[in-house]
Short mmCIF file of C-alpha atoms in Angstrom, two decimals:
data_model
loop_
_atom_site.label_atom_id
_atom_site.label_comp_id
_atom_site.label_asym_id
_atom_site.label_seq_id
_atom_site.Cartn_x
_atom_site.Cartn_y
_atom_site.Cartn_z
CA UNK A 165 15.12 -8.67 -33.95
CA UNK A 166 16.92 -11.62 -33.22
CA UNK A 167 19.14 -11.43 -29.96
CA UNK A 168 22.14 -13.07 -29.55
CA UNK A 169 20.77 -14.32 -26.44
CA UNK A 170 17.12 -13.98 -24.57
CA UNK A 171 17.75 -14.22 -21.04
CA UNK A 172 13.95 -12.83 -20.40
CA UNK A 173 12.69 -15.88 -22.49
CA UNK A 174 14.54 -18.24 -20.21
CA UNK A 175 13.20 -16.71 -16.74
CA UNK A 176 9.53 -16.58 -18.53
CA UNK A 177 9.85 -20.54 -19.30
CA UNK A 178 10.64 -21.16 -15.59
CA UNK A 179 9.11 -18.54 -13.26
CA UNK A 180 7.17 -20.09 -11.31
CA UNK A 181 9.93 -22.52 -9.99
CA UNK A 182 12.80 -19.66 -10.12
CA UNK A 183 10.16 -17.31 -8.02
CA UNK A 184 9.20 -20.30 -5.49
CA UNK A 185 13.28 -20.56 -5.04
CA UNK A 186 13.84 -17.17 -4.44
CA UNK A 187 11.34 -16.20 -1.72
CA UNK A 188 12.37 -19.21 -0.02
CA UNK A 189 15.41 -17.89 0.72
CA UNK A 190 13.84 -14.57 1.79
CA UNK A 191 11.11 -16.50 3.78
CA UNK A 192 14.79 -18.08 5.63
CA UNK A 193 17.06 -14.65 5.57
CA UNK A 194 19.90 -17.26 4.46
CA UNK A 195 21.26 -15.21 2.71
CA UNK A 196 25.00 -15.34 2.47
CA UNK A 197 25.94 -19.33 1.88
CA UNK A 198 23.35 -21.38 3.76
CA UNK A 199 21.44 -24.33 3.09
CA UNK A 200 20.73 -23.74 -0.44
CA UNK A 201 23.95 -22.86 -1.96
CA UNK A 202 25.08 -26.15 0.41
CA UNK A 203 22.41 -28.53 -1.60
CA UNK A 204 23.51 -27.13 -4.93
CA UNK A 205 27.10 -28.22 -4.34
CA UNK A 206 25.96 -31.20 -3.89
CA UNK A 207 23.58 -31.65 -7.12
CA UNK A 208 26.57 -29.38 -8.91
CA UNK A 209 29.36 -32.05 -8.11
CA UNK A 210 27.13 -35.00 -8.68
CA UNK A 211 26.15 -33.81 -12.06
CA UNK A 212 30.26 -33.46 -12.98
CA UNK A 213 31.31 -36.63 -11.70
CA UNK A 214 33.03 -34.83 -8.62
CA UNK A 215 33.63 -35.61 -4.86
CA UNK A 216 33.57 -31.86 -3.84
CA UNK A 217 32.04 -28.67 -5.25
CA UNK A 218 32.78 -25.06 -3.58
CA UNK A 219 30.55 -22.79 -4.65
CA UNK A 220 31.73 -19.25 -4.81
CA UNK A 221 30.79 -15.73 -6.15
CA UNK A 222 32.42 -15.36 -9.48
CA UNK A 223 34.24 -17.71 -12.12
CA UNK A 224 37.51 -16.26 -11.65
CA UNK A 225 37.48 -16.52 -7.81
CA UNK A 226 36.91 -20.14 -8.99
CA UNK A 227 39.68 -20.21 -11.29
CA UNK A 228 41.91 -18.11 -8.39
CA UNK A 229 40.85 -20.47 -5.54
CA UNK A 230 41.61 -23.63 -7.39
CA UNK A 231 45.01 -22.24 -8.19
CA UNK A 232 46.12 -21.43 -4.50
CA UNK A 233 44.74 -25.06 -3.77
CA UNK A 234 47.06 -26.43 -5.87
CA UNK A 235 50.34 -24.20 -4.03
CA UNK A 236 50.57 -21.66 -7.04
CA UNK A 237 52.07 -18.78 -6.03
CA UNK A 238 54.64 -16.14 -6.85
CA UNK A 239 57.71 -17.56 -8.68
CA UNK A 240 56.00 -20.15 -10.50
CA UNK A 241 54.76 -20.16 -14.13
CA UNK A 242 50.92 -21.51 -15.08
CA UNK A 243 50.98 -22.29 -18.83
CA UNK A 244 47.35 -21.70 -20.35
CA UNK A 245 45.86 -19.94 -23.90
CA UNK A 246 46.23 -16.66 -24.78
CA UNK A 247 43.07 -17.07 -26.88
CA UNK A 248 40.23 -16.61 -24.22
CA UNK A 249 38.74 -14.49 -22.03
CA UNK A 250 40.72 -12.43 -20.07
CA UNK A 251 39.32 -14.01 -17.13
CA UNK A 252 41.61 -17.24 -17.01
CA UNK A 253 44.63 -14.94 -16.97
CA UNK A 254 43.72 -12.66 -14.92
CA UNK A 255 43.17 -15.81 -12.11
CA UNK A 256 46.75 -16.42 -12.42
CA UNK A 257 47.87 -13.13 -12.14
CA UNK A 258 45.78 -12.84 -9.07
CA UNK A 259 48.10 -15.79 -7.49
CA UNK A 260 51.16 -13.97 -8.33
CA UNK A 261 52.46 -16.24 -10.91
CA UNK A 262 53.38 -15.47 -14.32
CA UNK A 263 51.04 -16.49 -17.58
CA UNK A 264 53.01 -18.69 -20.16
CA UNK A 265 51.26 -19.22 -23.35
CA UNK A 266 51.09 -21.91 -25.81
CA UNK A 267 48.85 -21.58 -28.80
CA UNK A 268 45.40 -23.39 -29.77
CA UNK A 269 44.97 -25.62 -31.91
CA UNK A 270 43.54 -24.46 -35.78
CA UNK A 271 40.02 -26.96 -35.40
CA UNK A 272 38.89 -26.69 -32.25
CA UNK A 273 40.69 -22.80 -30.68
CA UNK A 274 41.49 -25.39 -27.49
CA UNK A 275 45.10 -25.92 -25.90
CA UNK A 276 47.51 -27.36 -28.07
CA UNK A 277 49.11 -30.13 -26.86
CA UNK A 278 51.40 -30.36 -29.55
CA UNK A 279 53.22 -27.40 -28.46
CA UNK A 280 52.29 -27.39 -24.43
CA UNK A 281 55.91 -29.48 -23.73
CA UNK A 282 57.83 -26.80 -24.88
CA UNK A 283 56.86 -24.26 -22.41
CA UNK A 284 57.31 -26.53 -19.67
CA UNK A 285 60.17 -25.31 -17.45
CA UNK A 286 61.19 -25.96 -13.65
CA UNK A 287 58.91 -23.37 -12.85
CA UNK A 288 55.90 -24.74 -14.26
CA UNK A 289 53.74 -25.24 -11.60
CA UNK A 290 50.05 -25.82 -12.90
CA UNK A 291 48.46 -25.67 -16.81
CA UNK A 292 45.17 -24.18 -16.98
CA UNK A 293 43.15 -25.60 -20.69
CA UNK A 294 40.51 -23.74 -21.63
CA UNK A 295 37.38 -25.84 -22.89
CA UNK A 296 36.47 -22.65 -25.28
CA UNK A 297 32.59 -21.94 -26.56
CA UNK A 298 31.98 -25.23 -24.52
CA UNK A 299 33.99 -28.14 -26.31
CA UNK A 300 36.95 -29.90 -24.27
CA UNK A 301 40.61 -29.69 -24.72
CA UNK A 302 42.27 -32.72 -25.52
CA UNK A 303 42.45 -34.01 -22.06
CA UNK A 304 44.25 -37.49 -22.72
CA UNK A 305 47.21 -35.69 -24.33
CA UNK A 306 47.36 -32.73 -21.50
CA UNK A 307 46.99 -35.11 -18.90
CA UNK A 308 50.13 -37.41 -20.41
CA UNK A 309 52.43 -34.46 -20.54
CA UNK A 310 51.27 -33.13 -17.17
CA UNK A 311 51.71 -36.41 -15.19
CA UNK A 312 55.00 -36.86 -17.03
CA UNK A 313 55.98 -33.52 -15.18
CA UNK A 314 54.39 -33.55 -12.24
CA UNK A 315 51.97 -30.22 -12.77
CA UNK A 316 48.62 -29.72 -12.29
CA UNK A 317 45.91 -29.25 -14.26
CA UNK A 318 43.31 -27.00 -13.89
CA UNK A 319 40.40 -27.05 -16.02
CA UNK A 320 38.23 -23.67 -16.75
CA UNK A 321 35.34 -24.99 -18.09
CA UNK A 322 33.34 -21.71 -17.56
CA UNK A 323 31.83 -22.73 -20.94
CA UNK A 324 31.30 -25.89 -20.75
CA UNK A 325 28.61 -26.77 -18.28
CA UNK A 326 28.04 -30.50 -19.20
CA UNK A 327 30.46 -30.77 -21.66
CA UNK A 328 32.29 -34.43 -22.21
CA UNK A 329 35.17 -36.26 -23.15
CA UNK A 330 35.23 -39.52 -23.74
CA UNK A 331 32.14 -39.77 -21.93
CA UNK A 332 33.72 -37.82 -18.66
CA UNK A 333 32.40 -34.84 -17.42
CA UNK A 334 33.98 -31.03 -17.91
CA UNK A 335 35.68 -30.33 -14.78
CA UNK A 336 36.00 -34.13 -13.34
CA UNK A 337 39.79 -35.05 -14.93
CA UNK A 338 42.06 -32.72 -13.55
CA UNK A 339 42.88 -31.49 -10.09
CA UNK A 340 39.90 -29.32 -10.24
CA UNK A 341 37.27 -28.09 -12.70
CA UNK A 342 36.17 -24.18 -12.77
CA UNK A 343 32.89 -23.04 -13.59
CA UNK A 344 31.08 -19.27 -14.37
CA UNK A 345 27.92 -18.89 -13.75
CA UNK A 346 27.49 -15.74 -15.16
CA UNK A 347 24.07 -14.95 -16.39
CA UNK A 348 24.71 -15.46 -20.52
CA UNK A 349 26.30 -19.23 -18.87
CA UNK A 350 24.50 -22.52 -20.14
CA UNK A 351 24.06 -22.97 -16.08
CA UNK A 352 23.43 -19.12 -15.15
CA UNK A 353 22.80 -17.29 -12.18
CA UNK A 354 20.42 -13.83 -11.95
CA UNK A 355 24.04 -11.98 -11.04
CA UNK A 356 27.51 -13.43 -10.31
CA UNK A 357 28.54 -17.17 -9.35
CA UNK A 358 31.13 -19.52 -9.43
CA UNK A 359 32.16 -23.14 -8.82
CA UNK A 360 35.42 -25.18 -8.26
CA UNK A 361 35.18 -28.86 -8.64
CA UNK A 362 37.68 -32.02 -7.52
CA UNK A 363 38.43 -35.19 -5.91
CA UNK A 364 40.91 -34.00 -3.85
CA UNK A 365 39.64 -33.68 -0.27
CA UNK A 366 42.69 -31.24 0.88
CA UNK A 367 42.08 -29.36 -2.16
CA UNK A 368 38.18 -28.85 -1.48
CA UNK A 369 38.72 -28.04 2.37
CA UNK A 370 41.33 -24.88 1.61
CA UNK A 371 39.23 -23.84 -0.71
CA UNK A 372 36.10 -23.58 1.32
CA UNK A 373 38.63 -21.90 4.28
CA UNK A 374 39.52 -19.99 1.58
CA UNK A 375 36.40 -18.51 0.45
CA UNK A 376 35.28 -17.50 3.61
CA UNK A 377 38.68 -15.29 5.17
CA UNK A 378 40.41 -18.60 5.52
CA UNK A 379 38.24 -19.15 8.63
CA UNK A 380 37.12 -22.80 9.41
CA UNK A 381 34.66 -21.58 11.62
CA UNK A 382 33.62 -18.56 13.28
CA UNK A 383 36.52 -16.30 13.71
CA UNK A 384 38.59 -18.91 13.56
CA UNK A 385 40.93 -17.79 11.32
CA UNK A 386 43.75 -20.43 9.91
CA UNK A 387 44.68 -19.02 6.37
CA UNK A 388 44.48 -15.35 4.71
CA UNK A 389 41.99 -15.63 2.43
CA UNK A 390 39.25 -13.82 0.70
CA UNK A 391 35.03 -12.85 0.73
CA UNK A 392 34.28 -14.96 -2.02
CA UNK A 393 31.26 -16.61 -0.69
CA UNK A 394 28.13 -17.12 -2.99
CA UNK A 395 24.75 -15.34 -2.35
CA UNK A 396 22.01 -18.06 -0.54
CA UNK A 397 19.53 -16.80 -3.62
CA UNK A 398 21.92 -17.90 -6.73
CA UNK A 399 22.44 -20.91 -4.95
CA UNK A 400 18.60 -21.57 -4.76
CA UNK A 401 17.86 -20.05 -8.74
CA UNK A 402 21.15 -22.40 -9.29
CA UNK A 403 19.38 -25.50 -8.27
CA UNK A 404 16.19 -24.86 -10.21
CA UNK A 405 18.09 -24.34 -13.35
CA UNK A 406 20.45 -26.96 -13.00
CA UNK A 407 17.43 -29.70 -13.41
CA UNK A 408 16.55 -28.00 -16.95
CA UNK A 409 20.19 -27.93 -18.08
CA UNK A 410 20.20 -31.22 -19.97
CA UNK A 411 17.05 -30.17 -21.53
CA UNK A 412 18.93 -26.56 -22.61
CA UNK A 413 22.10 -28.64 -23.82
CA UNK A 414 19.83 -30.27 -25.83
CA UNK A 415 18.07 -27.59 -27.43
CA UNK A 416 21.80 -25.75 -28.58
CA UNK A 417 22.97 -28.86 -29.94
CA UNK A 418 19.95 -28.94 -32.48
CA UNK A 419 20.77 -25.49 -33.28
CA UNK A 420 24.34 -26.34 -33.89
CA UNK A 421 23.28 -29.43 -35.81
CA UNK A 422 20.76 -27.22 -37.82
CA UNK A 423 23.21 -24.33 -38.27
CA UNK A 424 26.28 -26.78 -39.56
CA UNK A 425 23.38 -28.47 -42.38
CA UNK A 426 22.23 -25.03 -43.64
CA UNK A 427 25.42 -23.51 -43.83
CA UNK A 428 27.07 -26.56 -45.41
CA UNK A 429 27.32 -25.04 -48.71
CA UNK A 430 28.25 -21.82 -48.00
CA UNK A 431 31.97 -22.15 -48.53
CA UNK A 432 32.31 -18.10 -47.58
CA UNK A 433 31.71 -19.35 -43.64
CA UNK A 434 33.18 -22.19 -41.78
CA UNK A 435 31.20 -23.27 -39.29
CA UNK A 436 32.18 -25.33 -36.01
CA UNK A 437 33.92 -28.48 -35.85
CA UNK A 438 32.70 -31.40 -33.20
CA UNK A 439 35.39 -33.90 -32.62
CA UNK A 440 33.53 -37.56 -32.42
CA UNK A 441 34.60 -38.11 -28.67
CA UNK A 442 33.91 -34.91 -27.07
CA UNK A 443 29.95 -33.52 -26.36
CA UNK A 444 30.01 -29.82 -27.42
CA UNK A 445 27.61 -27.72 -25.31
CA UNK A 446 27.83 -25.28 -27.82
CA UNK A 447 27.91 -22.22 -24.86
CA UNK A 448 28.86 -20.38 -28.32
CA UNK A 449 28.47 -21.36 -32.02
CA UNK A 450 31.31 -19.64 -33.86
CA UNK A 451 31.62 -19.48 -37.69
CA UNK A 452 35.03 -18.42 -39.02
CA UNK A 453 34.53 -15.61 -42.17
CA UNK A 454 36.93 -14.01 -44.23
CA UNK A 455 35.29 -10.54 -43.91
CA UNK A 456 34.32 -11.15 -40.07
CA UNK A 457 33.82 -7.58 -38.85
CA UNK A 458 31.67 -6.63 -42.47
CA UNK A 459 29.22 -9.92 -41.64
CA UNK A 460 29.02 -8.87 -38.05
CA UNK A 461 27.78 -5.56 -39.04
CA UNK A 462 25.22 -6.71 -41.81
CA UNK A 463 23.36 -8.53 -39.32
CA UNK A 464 23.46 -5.98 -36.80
CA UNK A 465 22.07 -4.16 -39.65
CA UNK A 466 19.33 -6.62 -40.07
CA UNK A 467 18.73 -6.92 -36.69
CA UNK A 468 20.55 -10.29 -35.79
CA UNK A 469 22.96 -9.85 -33.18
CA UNK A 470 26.06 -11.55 -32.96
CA UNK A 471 29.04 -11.59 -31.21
CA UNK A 472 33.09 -11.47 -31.05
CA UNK A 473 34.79 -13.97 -28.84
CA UNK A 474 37.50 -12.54 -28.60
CA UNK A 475 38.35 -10.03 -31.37
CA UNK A 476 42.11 -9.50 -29.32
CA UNK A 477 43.94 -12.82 -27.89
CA UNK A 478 44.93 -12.03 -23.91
CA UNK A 479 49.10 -11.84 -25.56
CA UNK A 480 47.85 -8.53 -27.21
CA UNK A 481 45.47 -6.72 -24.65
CA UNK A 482 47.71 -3.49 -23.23
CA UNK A 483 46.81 -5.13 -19.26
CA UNK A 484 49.41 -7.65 -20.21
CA UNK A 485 51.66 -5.98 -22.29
CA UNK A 486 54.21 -6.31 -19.09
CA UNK A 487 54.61 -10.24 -20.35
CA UNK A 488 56.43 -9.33 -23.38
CA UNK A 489 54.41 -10.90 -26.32
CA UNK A 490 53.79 -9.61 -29.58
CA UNK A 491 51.88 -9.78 -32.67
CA UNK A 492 52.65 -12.69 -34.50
CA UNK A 493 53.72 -15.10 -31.42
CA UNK A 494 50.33 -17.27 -31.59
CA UNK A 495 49.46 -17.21 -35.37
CA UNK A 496 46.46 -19.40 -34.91
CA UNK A 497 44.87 -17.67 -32.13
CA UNK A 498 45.39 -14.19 -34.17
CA UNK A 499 44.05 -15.47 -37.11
CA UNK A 500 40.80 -17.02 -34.92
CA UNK A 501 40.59 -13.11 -33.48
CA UNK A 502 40.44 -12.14 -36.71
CA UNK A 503 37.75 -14.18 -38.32
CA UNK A 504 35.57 -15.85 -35.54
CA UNK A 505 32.01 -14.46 -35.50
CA UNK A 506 29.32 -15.77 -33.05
CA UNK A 507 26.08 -16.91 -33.91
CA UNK A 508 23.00 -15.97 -31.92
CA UNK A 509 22.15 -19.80 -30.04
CA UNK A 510 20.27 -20.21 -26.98
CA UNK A 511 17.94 -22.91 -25.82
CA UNK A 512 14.53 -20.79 -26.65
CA UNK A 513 15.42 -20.16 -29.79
CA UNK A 514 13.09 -21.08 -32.75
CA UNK A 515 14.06 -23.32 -36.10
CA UNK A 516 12.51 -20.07 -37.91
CA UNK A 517 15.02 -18.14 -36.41
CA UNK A 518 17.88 -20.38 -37.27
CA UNK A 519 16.85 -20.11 -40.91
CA UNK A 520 16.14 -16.64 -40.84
CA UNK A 521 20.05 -16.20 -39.48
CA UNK A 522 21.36 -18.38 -42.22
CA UNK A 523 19.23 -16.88 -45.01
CA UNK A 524 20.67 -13.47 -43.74
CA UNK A 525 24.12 -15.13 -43.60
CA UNK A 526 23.76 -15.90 -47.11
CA UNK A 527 22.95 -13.00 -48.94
CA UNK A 528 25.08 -10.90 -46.66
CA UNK A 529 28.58 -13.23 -47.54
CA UNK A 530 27.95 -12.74 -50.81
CA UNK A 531 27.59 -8.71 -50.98
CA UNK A 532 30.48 -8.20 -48.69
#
């Protein structure tokens, strides 16, 4: 069996350090915030490049939080992908503004900036990129159009802990940079947790009222806002694992390296393309196949598992069938839900493995 990830693997590699960090915190009964989750901020926004971080307990509160921060509310319009996870939309629903999608681009599956100025209206109010499977959007040509118009931009890098452009950090160009740290994350917790990341000073301060009932201290409270408040022992397991992430980045990207070699001449699969200026964390390595779902279920059969991400773009899912889209109004992210199949890559992973995925790769594509 190869899994698509091995989460037990990771905590086996690190116990020690990950069980020294959590009965710290029950040694302190900090359990709710606290000094831990306050040092991690601080390592968290000096490893992106930030001013600020404000931890909090999921990715989408992060996503929600940074949102509000920037004055989104009902009656405007965020612009964003309909090819991710549901997550991202679900954010701006959650600030009572209404999703506007533009498609992604064929290479990468990122934002397309190409076609971003045409949804621009007076309503536009914020445009949320997605930095999918842990590559950047093309930051220099969202950032042009946005400044042009005066909108914000959000950036959910959920997957793309460490992730560059142009040398600058995931999360560090826009108004603020979202992060998951769901447990499958490159950076993940042992449950939920969530980070926002920016510059702006007014920015970080409402969202730390924000996270906390909008109190700036003890029932003291300024702003309506929401228990979104991260857990004192992810913010302690956060902190060990955030000194092995470069180590873990480094491990995917020779799996990705290894994977695009061996599967070079396999013209049935197309594997993942790296543009020159932007570090791919590779949070996913996704192969595009013209019989996806039949490859997906040969390795399952030979006990490789894989995964779909995502097999229907948000435009299509029923929760959102109240925005009016249908089939065939984002060709390139329907065609990507068609044919993208994910490849089992995580920093414990073994060469063997890698080759034992490709051989099976290659006599599967060629019975199905």
């Amino acid at each position: 069996m190869i899994p698509f990830l091995d989460l037990k693997a990771q905590y086996a590699s690190i116990k020690d350090e990950i069980d020294a960090a959590v009965l710290g915190v029950l040694a302190s009964a900090q359990y709710v915030l606290g000094p831990e989750v306050a040092q991690f901020e601080e390592e968290f926004a000096a490893y992106s490049d930030a001013k600020h971080a404000v931890a909090v307990n999921t990715g989408t509160s992060a996503l929600h939080l940074a949102l509000l921060a920037a004055d989104v509310g009902p009656g405007d319009e965020v612009i964003t992908v309909p090819f991710t996870f549901v997550a991202t939309v679900s954010a701006i629903c959650y600030a009572g503004a209404l999703p506007v999608f533009v498609d992604v681009e064929p290479m990468t599956l990122t934002m397309d900036p190409a076609k971003l100025e045409a949804a621009i209206t007076p309503r536009t109010k914020a445009i949320v990129p997605v930095h999918l499977y842990g590559q950047m959007a093309d930051m220099d040509a969202i950032m042009a159009i946005a400044n042009r118009h005066g909108i914000a931009v959000i950036e959910d890098a959920c997957q793309a802990h460490g992730a560059e452009y142009k040398g600058r950090r995931a999360g560090s160009i826009g108004a603020s940079g979202c992060f998951s740290f769901y447990p499958g994350k490159n950076l993940g917790a042992c449950g939920e947790g969530g980070i926002v990341v920016t510059n702006n000073d007014a920015h970080a301060k409402t969202m730390r009222m924000l996270r906390d009932w909008g109190q700036e201290r003890r029932y003291h409270h300024l702003v309506k806002g929401f228990n979104y408040r991260m857990d004192g022992i992810q913010g302690a397991i956060l902190r060990v694992k955030l000194r092995h992430l470069d180590a873990w980045t480094a491990a995917r990207r020779t799996h990705a390296s290894r994977y695009s070699s061996l599967l070079s001449n396999l013209d049935t699969v197309e594997t993942p393309v790296e543009v020159a200026y932007r570090r791919h964390v590779y949070h996913v390595y996704a192969v595009r196949c013209r019989d996806r779902d039949g490859l997906h279920r040969a390795l399952e059969a030979e006990g490789i598992q894989s995964g779909l991400h995502y097999p229907i773009p948000v435009h299509l899912q029923k929760a959102h069938e109240d925005l009016g889209y249908k089939p065939g109004d984002f060709p390139v992210s329907e065609a990507a839900s068609r044919t993208v199949l994910s490849l089992p890559i995580y920093p414990e992973m073994t060469g063997r493995q890698v080759e034992q995925v490709v051989a099976a790769l290659e006599q599967d594509a060629y019975v199905s």
